[in-house]
DNA sequence: AGTTTATGTTGACACTGTTAACTTAACATC
DNA sequence: GATGTTAAGTTAACAGTGTCAACATAAACT
């Protein structure tokens, strides 16, 4: 294994190769299956070579999730073009749930694991974290709907509304990921649960709680 | 350390002593801080002595959570005496959230960690698991309310309603536990979030969506 | 007294993440 | 061209972890 000085591009290629190798293990069997040593093994590296490219396992996995979540955020960008604020919110929620269900390990690590303290001043070069990104787009949609006077009069704080909508969908995703195989509970169909959550929350939050927003 | 044959009572005392020692570490610094070796150290046991009383770490911690959750379930029993089904549901939700926030590590392990497959036939002697217990009491309350014709006409499945209510509150608890220190998000007051979630879901699910159920 | 048995302890195995010290090949400079 | 510098990678090691197998011991039973 001859060491040659690598150009910046080559170095980046190795980084993404490591990320891909780690992802294979990660998406399939979770964080603790994605061993640093196993990743190195698959790269034909020695166990410690990974540390030349990533500070530690934490940052490796975290960076992996970050990039994947950012691609999601960009995919969901198309939804922002939809005119009707309510329909926009509904579709955003659907996309969110869909991602959580198809990438449970990513979701678990981003939203269901103890967070890094995320000190403000640290390495300075990570201004856009995906969770903020996702929440920000939800929030902006809520602000739009609020500006259009669509919410009930008492609801004066868009932030509170956004956090409630998020919590509702997160609850469904989290329970599905964690307990879908729990035989003690007769789980209803996932899409039914999502539809009812969205329908009920909308009906509970919106001003004209009548015919337009229908609970299926 | 002289080994004497222990009576069943003594054996049970040792078990609970181990559980208590483990709980100290667990509630304070989480699962991975509750090391088998550290528990043994605090008991003045050798590292492997714990395994004479518990099959492995998994079952130790799981049993710890189970008992604590069951005591919660019994505390919440008082709520069942409340006459108004809606108020009953509301208080149950409040108690649930309160427990989750004051025992975040318990909650995390019970509802936010990959579940054991919980094969039906195993050791046979664990019929009442607390998550089923909690869900069962929620479900029975929903059934009552449903029998009293309080829900909207379209909502014919109490199970679906119960799971939606659970998911809503679980979402709040889970986000609070995982991300309360995330500075990227301007979290609203927790009790406000709970109140809005309960109010909105109730308004969205109940039949008379008018003056009685007020969103604060 | 001698045997059995529950209750422990010691030592070990196979892992993990991670750091320190060493090796090697490619480049820049005198 | 010989020399040094340095990035890239290796091996060895440390301090942990959960857990099992083999051994020890003291009480109880026959």
JSON list of N, CA and C in Angstrom, two decimals, chain B residues 151-178:
[
{"chain": "B", "resi": 151, "resn": "UNK", "atom": "N", "xyz": [-66.80, 11.31, 19.65]},
{"chain": "B", "resi": 151, "resn": "UNK", "atom": "CA", "xyz": [-65.93, 11.56, 18.51]},
{"chain": "B", "resi": 151, "resn": "UNK", "atom": "C", "xyz": [-66.74, 11.82, 17.25]},
{"chain": "B", "resi": 152, "resn": "UNK", "atom": "N", "xyz": [-66.09, 12.42, 16.31]},
{"chain": "B", "resi": 152, "resn": "UNK", "atom": "CA", "xyz": [-66.74, 12.72, 15.03]},
{"chain": "B", "resi": 152, "resn": "UNK", "atom": "C", "xyz": [-67.22, 11.43, 14.38]},
{"chain": "B", "resi": 153, "resn": "UNK", "atom": "N", "xyz": [-68.22, 11.56, 13.55]},
{"chain": "B", "resi": 153, "resn": "UNK", "atom": "CA", "xyz": [-68.89, 10.39, 13.01]},
{"chain": "B", "resi": 153, "resn": "UNK", "atom": "C", "xyz": [-67.95, 9.51, 12.19]},
{"chain": "B", "resi": 154, "resn": "UNK", "atom": "N", "xyz": [-67.02, 10.15, 11.45]},
{"chain": "B", "resi": 154, "resn": "UNK", "atom": "CA", "xyz": [-66.14, 9.37, 10.57]},
{"chain": "B", "resi": 154, "resn": "UNK", "atom": "C", "xyz": [-65.21, 8.46, 11.36]},
{"chain": "B", "resi": 155, "resn": "UNK", "atom": "N", "xyz": [-64.96, 8.79, 12.61]},
{"chain": "B", "resi": 155, "resn": "UNK", "atom": "CA", "xyz": [-63.94, 8.08, 13.38]},
{"chain": "B", "resi": 155, "resn": "UNK", "atom": "C", "xyz": [-64.55, 6.84, 14.02]},
{"chain": "B", "resi": 156, "resn": "UNK", "atom": "N", "xyz": [-64.48, 5.75, 13.30]},
{"chain": "B", "resi": 156, "resn": "UNK", "atom": "CA", "xyz": [-65.15, 4.54, 13.76]},
{"chain": "B", "resi": 156, "resn": "UNK", "atom": "C", "xyz": [-64.19, 3.60, 14.47]},
{"chain": "B", "resi": 157, "resn": "UNK", "atom": "N", "xyz": [-62.89, 3.89, 14.42]},
{"chain": "B", "resi": 157, "resn": "UNK", "atom": "CA", "xyz": [-61.92, 2.96, 14.97]},
{"chain": "B", "resi": 157, "resn": "UNK", "atom": "C", "xyz": [-61.23, 3.55, 16.21]},
{"chain": "B", "resi": 158, "resn": "UNK", "atom": "N", "xyz": [-61.61, 3.11, 17.40]},
{"chain": "B", "resi": 158, "resn": "UNK", "atom": "CA", "xyz": [-61.00, 3.66, 18.62]},
{"chain": "B", "resi": 158, "resn": "UNK", "atom": "C", "xyz": [-59.49, 3.44, 18.65]},
{"chain": "B", "resi": 159, "resn": "UNK", "atom": "N", "xyz": [-59.04, 2.32, 18.13]},
{"chain": "B", "resi": 159, "resn": "UNK", "atom": "CA", "xyz": [-57.61, 2.03, 18.14]},
{"chain": "B", "resi": 159, "resn": "UNK", "atom": "C", "xyz": [-56.84, 3.12, 17.40]},
{"chain": "B", "resi": 160, "resn": "UNK", "atom": "N", "xyz": [-57.36, 3.51, 16.26]},
{"chain": "B", "resi": 160, "resn": "UNK", "atom": "CA", "xyz": [-56.70, 4.56, 15.48]},
{"chain": "B", "resi": 160, "resn": "UNK", "atom": "C", "xyz": [-56.67, 5.87, 16.25]},
{"chain": "B", "resi": 161, "resn": "UNK", "atom": "N", "xyz": [-57.76, 6.18, 16.92]},
{"chain": "B", "resi": 161, "resn": "UNK", "atom": "CA", "xyz": [-57.81, 7.42, 17.70]},
{"chain": "B", "resi": 161, "resn": "UNK", "atom": "C", "xyz": [-56.78, 7.37, 18.83]},
{"chain": "B", "resi": 162, "resn": "UNK", "atom": "N", "xyz": [-56.77, 6.26, 19.55]},
{"chain": "B", "resi": 162, "resn": "UNK", "atom": "CA", "xyz": [-55.83, 6.13, 20.67]},
{"chain": "B", "resi": 162, "resn": "UNK", "atom": "C", "xyz": [-54.39, 6.27, 20.18]},
{"chain": "B", "resi": 163, "resn": "UNK", "atom": "N", "xyz": [-54.08, 5.63, 19.08]},
{"chain": "B", "resi": 163, "resn": "UNK", "atom": "CA", "xyz": [-52.71, 5.68, 18.58]},
{"chain": "B", "resi": 163, "resn": "UNK", "atom": "C", "xyz": [-52.33, 7.09, 18.12]},
{"chain": "B", "resi": 164, "resn": "UNK", "atom": "N", "xyz": [-53.30, 7.83, 17.64]},
{"chain": "B", "resi": 164, "resn": "UNK", "atom": "CA", "xyz": [-53.01, 9.21, 17.24]},
{"chain": "B", "resi": 164, "resn": "UNK", "atom": "C", "xyz": [-52.76, 10.09, 18.46]},
{"chain": "B", "resi": 165, "resn": "UNK", "atom": "N", "xyz": [-53.58, 9.92, 19.48]},
{"chain": "B", "resi": 165, "resn": "UNK", "atom": "CA", "xyz": [-53.36, 10.70, 20.70]},
{"chain": "B", "resi": 165, "resn": "UNK", "atom": "C", "xyz": [-51.99, 10.36, 21.30]},
{"chain": "B", "resi": 166, "resn": "UNK", "atom": "N", "xyz": [-51.70, 9.09, 21.35]},
{"chain": "B", "resi": 166, "resn": "UNK", "atom": "CA", "xyz": [-50.41, 8.68, 21.89]},
{"chain": "B", "resi": 166, "resn": "UNK", "atom": "C", "xyz": [-49.27, 9.29, 21.09]},
{"chain": "B", "resi": 167, "resn": "UNK", "atom": "N", "xyz": [-49.36, 9.17, 19.78]},
{"chain": "B", "resi": 167, "resn": "UNK", "atom": "CA", "xyz": [-48.29, 9.68, 18.93]},
{"chain": "B", "resi": 167, "resn": "UNK", "atom": "C", "xyz": [-48.08, 11.18, 19.14]},
{"chain": "B", "resi": 168, "resn": "UNK", "atom": "N", "xyz": [-49.16, 11.91, 19.29]},
{"chain": "B", "resi": 168, "resn": "UNK", "atom": "CA", "xyz": [-49.03, 13.35, 19.50]},
{"chain": "B", "resi": 168, "resn": "UNK", "atom": "C", "xyz": [-48.24, 13.66, 20.75]},
{"chain": "B", "resi": 169, "resn": "UNK", "atom": "N", "xyz": [-48.59, 13.03, 21.84]},
{"chain": "B", "resi": 169, "resn": "UNK", "atom": "CA", "xyz": [-47.88, 13.30, 23.09]},
{"chain": "B", "resi": 169, "resn": "UNK", "atom": "C", "xyz": [-46.47, 12.72, 23.06]},
{"chain": "B", "resi": 170, "resn": "UNK", "atom": "N", "xyz": [-46.35, 11.55, 22.47]},
{"chain": "B", "resi": 170, "resn": "UNK", "atom": "CA", "xyz": [-45.01, 10.96, 22.38]},
{"chain": "B", "resi": 170, "resn": "UNK", "atom": "C", "xyz": [-44.09, 11.86, 21.56]},
{"chain": "B", "resi": 171, "resn": "UNK", "atom": "N", "xyz": [-44.62, 12.46, 20.53]},
{"chain": "B", "resi": 171, "resn": "UNK", "atom": "CA", "xyz": [-43.80, 13.36, 19.74]},
{"chain": "B", "resi": 171, "resn": "UNK", "atom": "C", "xyz": [-43.25, 14.50, 20.58]},
{"chain": "B", "resi": 172, "resn": "UNK", "atom": "N", "xyz": [-44.10, 15.06, 21.41]},
{"chain": "B", "resi": 172, "resn": "UNK", "atom": "CA", "xyz": [-43.64, 16.15, 22.28]},
{"chain": "B", "resi": 172, "resn": "UNK", "atom": "C", "xyz": [-42.59, 15.65, 23.25]},
{"chain": "B", "resi": 173, "resn": "UNK", "atom": "N", "xyz": [-42.87, 14.56, 23.91]},
{"chain": "B", "resi": 173, "resn": "UNK", "atom": "CA", "xyz": [-41.91, 14.01, 24.89]},
{"chain": "B", "resi": 173, "resn": "UNK", "atom": "C", "xyz": [-40.58, 13.70, 24.22]},
{"chain": "B", "resi": 174, "resn": "UNK", "atom": "N", "xyz": [-40.65, 13.01, 23.10]},
{"chain": "B", "resi": 174, "resn": "UNK", "atom": "CA", "xyz": [-39.42, 12.56, 22.45]},
{"chain": "B", "resi": 174, "resn": "UNK", "atom": "C", "xyz": [-38.59, 13.75, 21.99]},
{"chain": "B", "resi": 175, "resn": "UNK", "atom": "N", "xyz": [-39.23, 14.73, 21.38]},
{"chain": "B", "resi": 175, "resn": "UNK", "atom": "CA", "xyz": [-38.46, 15.91, 20.94]},
{"chain": "B", "resi": 175, "resn": "UNK", "atom": "C", "xyz": [-37.89, 16.65, 22.14]},
{"chain": "B", "resi": 176, "resn": "UNK", "atom": "N", "xyz": [-38.67, 16.76, 23.18]},
{"chain": "B", "resi": 176, "resn": "UNK", "atom": "CA", "xyz": [-38.18, 17.45, 24.37]},
{"chain": "B", "resi": 176, "resn": "UNK", "atom": "C", "xyz": [-36.95, 16.75, 24.93]},
{"chain": "B", "resi": 177, "resn": "UNK", "atom": "N", "xyz": [-37.04, 15.44, 25.05]},
{"chain": "B", "resi": 177, "resn": "UNK", "atom": "CA", "xyz": [-35.92, 14.70, 25.63]},
{"chain": "B", "resi": 177, "resn": "UNK", "atom": "C", "xyz": [-34.69, 14.78, 24.73]},
{"chain": "B", "resi": 178, "resn": "UNK", "atom": "N", "xyz": [-34.90, 14.63, 23.45]},
{"chain": "B", "resi": 178, "resn": "UNK", "atom": "CA", "xyz": [-33.75, 14.55, 22.55]},
{"chain": "B", "resi": 178, "resn": "UNK", "atom": "C", "xyz": [-33.16, 15.92, 22.23]}
]
